[in-house]
Tab-separated table of C-alpha atoms in Angstrom:
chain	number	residue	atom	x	y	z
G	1	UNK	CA	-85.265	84.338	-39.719
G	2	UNK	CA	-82.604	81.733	-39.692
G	3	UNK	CA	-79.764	83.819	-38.947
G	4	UNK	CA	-79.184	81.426	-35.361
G	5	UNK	CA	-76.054	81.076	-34.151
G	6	UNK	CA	-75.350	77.524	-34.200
G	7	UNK	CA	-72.525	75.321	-32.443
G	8	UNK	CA	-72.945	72.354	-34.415
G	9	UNK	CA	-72.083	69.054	-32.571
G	10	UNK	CA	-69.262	66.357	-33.666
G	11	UNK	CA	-71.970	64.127	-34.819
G	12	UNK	CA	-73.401	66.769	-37.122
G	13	UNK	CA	-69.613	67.660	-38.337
G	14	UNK	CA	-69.565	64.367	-39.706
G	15	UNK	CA	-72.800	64.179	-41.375
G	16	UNK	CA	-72.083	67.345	-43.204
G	17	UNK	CA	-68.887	65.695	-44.185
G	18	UNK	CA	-69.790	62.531	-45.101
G	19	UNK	CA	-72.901	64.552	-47.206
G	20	UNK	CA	-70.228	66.523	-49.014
G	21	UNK	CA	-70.348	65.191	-52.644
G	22	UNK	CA	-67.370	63.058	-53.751
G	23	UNK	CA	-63.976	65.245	-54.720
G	24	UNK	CA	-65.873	67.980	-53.495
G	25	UNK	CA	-63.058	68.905	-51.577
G	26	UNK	CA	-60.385	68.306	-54.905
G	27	UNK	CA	-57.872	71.645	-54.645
G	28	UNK	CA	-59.379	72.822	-51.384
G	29	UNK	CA	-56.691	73.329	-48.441
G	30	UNK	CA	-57.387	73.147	-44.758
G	31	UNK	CA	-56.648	75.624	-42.153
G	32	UNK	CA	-57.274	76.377	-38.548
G	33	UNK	CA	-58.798	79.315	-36.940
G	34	UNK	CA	-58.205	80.698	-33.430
G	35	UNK	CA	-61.044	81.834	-31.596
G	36	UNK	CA	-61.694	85.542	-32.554
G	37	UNK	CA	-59.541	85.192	-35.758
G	38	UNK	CA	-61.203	87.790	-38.764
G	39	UNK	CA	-60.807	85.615	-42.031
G	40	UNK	CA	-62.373	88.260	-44.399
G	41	UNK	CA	-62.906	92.133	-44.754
G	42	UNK	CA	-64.780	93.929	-47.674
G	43	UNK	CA	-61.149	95.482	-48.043
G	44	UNK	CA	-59.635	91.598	-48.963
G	45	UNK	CA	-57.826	91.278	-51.593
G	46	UNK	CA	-58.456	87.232	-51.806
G	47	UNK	CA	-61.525	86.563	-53.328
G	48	UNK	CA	-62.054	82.641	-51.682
G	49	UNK	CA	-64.093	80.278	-51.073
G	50	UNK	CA	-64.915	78.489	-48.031
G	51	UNK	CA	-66.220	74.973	-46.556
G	52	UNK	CA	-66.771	75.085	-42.970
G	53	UNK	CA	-65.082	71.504	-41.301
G	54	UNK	CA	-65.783	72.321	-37.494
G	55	UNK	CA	-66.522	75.355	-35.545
G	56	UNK	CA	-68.458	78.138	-36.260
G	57	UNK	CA	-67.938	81.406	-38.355
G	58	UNK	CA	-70.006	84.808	-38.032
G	59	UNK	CA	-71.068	86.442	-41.549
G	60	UNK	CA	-71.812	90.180	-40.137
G	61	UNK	CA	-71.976	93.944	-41.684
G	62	UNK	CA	-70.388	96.836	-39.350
G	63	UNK	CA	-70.820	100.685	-39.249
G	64	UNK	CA	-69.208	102.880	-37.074
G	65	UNK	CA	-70.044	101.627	-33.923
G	66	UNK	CA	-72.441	99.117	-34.535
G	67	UNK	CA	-72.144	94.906	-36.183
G	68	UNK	CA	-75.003	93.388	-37.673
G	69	UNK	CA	-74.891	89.817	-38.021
G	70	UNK	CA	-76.284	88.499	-41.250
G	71	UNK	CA	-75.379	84.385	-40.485
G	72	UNK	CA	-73.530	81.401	-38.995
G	73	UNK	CA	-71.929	78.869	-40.718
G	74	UNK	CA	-71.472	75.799	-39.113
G	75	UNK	CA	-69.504	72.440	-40.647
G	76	UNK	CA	-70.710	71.823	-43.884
G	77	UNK	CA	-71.672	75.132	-44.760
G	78	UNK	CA	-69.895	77.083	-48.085
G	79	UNK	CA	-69.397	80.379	-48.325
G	80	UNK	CA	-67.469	83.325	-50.595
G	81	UNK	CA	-65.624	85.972	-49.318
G	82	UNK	CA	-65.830	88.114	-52.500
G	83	UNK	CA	-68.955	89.764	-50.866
G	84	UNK	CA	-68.822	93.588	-48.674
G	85	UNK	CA	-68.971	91.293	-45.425
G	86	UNK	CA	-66.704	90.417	-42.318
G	87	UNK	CA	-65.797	86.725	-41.903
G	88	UNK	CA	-64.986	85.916	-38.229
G	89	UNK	CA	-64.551	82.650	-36.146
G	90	UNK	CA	-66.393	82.614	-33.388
G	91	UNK	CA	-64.986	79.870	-32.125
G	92	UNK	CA	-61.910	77.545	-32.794
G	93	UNK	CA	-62.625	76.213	-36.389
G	94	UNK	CA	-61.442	74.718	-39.064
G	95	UNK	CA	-62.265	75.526	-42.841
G	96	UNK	CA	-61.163	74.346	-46.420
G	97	UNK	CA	-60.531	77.075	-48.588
G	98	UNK	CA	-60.041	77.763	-52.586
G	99	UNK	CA	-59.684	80.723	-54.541
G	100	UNK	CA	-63.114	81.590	-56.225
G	101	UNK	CA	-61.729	81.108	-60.018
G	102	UNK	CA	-60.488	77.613	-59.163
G	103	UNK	CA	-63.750	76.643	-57.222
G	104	UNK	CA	-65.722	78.589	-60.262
G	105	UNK	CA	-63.963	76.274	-62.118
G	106	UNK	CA	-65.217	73.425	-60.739
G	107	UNK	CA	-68.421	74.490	-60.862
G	108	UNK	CA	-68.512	74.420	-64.244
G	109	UNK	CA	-67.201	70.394	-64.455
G	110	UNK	CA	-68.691	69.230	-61.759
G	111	UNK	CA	-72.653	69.618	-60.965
G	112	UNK	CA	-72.621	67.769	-58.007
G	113	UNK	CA	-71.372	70.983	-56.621
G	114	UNK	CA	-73.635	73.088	-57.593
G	115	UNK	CA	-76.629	71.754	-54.732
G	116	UNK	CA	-74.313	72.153	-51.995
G	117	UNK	CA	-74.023	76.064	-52.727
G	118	UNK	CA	-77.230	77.150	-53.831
G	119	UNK	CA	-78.423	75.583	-50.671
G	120	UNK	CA	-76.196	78.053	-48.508
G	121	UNK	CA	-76.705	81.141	-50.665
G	122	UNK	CA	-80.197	80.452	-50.173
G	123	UNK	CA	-80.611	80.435	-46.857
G	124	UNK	CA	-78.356	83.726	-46.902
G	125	UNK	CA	-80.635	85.329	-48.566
G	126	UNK	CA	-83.374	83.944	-46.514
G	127	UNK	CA	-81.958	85.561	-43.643
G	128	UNK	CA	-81.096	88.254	-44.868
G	129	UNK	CA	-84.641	88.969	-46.264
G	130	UNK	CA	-85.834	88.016	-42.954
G	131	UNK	CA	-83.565	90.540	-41.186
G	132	UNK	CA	-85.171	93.233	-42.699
G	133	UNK	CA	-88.593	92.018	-42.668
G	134	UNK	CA	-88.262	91.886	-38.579
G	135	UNK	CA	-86.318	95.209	-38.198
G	136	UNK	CA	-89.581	97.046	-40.607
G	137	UNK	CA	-92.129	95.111	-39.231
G	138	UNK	CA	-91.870	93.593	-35.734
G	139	UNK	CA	-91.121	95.073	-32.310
G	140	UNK	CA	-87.972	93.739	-30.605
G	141	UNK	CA	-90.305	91.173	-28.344
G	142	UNK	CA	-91.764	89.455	-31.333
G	143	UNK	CA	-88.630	89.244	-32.815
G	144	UNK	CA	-87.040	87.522	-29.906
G	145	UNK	CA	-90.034	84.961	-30.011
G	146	UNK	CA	-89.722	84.235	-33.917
G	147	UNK	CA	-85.944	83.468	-33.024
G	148	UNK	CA	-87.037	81.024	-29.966
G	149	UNK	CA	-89.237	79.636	-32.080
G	150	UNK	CA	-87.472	78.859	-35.043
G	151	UNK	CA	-84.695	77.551	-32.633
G	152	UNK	CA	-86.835	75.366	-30.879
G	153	UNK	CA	-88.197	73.855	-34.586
G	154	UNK	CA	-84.932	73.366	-35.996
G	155	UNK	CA	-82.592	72.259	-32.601
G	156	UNK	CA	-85.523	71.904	-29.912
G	157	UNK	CA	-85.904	68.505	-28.186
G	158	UNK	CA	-89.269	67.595	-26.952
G	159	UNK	CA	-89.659	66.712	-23.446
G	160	UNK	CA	-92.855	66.038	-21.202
G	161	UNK	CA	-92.708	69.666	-19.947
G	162	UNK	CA	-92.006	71.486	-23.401
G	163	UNK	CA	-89.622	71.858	-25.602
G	164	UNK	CA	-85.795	71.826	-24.959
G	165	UNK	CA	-83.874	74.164	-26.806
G	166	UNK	CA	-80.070	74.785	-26.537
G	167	UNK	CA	-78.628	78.623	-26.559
G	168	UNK	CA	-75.159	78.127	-27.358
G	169	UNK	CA	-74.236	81.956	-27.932
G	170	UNK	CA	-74.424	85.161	-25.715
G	171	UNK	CA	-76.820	88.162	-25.140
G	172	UNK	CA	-74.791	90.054	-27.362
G	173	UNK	CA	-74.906	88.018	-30.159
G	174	UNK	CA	-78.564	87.756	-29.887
G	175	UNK	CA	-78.903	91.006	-29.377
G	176	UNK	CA	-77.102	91.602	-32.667
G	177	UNK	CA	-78.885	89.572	-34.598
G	178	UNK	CA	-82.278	91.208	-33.329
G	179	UNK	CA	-80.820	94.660	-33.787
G	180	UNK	CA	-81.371	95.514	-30.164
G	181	UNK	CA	-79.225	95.886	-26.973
G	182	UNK	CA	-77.809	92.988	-24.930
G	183	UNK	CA	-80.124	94.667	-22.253
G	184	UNK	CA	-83.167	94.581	-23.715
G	185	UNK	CA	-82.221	90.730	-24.130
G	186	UNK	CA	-81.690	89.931	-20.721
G	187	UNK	CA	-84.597	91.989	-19.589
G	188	UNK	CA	-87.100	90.499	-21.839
G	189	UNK	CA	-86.185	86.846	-20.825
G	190	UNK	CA	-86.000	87.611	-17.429
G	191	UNK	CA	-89.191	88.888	-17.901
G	192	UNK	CA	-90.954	86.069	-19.550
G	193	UNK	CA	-89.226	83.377	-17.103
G	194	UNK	CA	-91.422	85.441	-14.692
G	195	UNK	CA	-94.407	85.026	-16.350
G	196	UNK	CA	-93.469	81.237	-17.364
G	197	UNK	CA	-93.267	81.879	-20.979
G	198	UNK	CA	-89.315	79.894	-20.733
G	199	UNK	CA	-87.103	78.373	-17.854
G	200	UNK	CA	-83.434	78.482	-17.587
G	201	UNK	CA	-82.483	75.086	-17.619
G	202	UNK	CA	-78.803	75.646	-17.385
G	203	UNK	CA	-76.716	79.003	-19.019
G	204	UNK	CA	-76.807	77.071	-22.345
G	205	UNK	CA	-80.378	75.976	-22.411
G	206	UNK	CA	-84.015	77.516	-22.158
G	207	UNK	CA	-87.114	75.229	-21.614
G	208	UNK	CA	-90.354	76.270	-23.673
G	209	UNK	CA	-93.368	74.929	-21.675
G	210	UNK	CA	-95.886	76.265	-24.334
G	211	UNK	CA	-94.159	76.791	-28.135
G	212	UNK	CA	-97.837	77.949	-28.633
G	213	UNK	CA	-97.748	80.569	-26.093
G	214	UNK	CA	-94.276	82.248	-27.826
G	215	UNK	CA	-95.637	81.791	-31.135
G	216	UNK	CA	-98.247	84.248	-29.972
G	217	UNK	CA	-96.115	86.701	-29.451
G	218	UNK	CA	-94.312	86.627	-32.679
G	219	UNK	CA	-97.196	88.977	-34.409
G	220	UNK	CA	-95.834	91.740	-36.396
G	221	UNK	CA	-96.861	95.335	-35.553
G	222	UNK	CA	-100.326	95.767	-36.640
C-alpha cells in the first residue's frame, strides 16, 4: 500500500520541480497553506487542479466519526479536487493551482503533461486498491508490517545494523491509514521493540534490524 505519509525534504522539492516538464506550470497560480488549512470538500464548488510545491497534503474520506486516509501528496505531486474527497494540509505548504477546464485544456496541447498525471492517479488508485485489499484480507499486525516495509524500501537507509527508516507522521495518522486505533499502534510497536523486531532511534525514526523478519509478518489471513 503506498498510502505513506511522506514529508518530503528540500532536496526532493527541487527535484520534483526541476522534473516538472517545461511550461508545465503556464496559468497555474501559487498559494500558501497554513498548517491544518482544508483546501477541498466533496461539497466544493471549484473543481481545480493542484501541483504540490512544498509541504504535504492529506487526500482522506470521512463518515460520521471516523477519516480514512486514501494518500499524501508531497512536492511534485498533481492532484484534482473534482473527486468526493477532503483536501487538507498537513503541514505548511505551498501548491499551484488551476481550474480543471483550463488545465484540461492543456492537456489536450500539451502531452508532456499527460506523464506527470497518470503517474499520480496511478498510484491513487494503487493505494486505494491496496487499502481495501489490507482492510479484507490482513489483520491489523500484518498491515502495520507491509507499511514498515514498504517505508523502509522506498525512504529506508541501510546501515550496518538494519535498515533506517524515518516516521515523519503520528500514531494517529498511521492508525488511519491502517484503519485501526492510535492504540493498537502504539501497542503493537511497543510490542515488537520488545521482541527486537524495530528500535526507536529517535521520535521520528525506527531502526529495522531484520526487513526479513517484518516481511514475515506481513502474511494475509490464511
Amino acid at each position: 500500500m503506498d498510502t505513506i505519509a511522506r514529508h518530503a525534504s528540500p532536496e526532493h522539492a527541487a527535484m520534483a520541480h526541476s522534473a516538472a516538464p517545461s511550461g508545465l506550470l503556464d496559468g497555474f497560480a501559487r498559494r500558501e497553506l497554513a498548517k491544518g488549512y482544508l483546501l477541498s470538500t466533496p461539497a466544493s464548488p471549484h473543481n481545480q487542479v493542484l501541483m504540490v510545491h512544498s509541504g504535504r497534503l492529506r487526500v482522506y474520506l470521512a463518515g460520521d466519526n471516523r477519516e480514512l486516509n486514501l494518500s499524501f501528496l508531497e512536492p511534485g505531486d498533481i492532484y484534482t479536487t473534482h473527486t468526493p474527497t477532503y483536501v487538507e494540509a498537513v503541514v505548511a505548504s505551498s501548491i499551484w493551482l488551476i481550474d480543471t477546464r483550463t488545465f484540461a485544456q492543456k492537456l489536450a496541447t500539451d502531452p508532456s503533461v499527460t506523464p506527470v498525471m497518470m503517474r499520480v492517479m496511478g498510484r491513487l488508485l494503487s493505494n486505494a486498491v491496496g487499502l481495501i485489499e489490507d482492510l479484507a484480507f490482513r489483520e491489523v499486525p500484518a498491515r502495520l508490517a507491509r507499511f514498515l516495509c514498504q517505508l523502509a524500501e522506498r525512504r529506508g537507509l541501510r546501515q550496518e545494523h538494519g535498515w533506517l527508516v524515518p516516521l515523519e507522521f503520528s500514531m494517529q495518522d498511521i492508525a488511519s491509514l491502517l484503519g485501526t486505533t492510535r492504540q493498537t499502534v502504539s501497542s503493537l510497536i511497543n510490542q515488537w521493540e520488545r521482541d527486537g523486531i524495530l528500535l526507536r532511534q529517535s521520535r521520528r525514526s525506527l531502526l529495522l534490524p531484520s526487513l526479513e523478519s517484518l516481511k514475515a509478518r506481513c502474511s494475509p489471513i490464511p
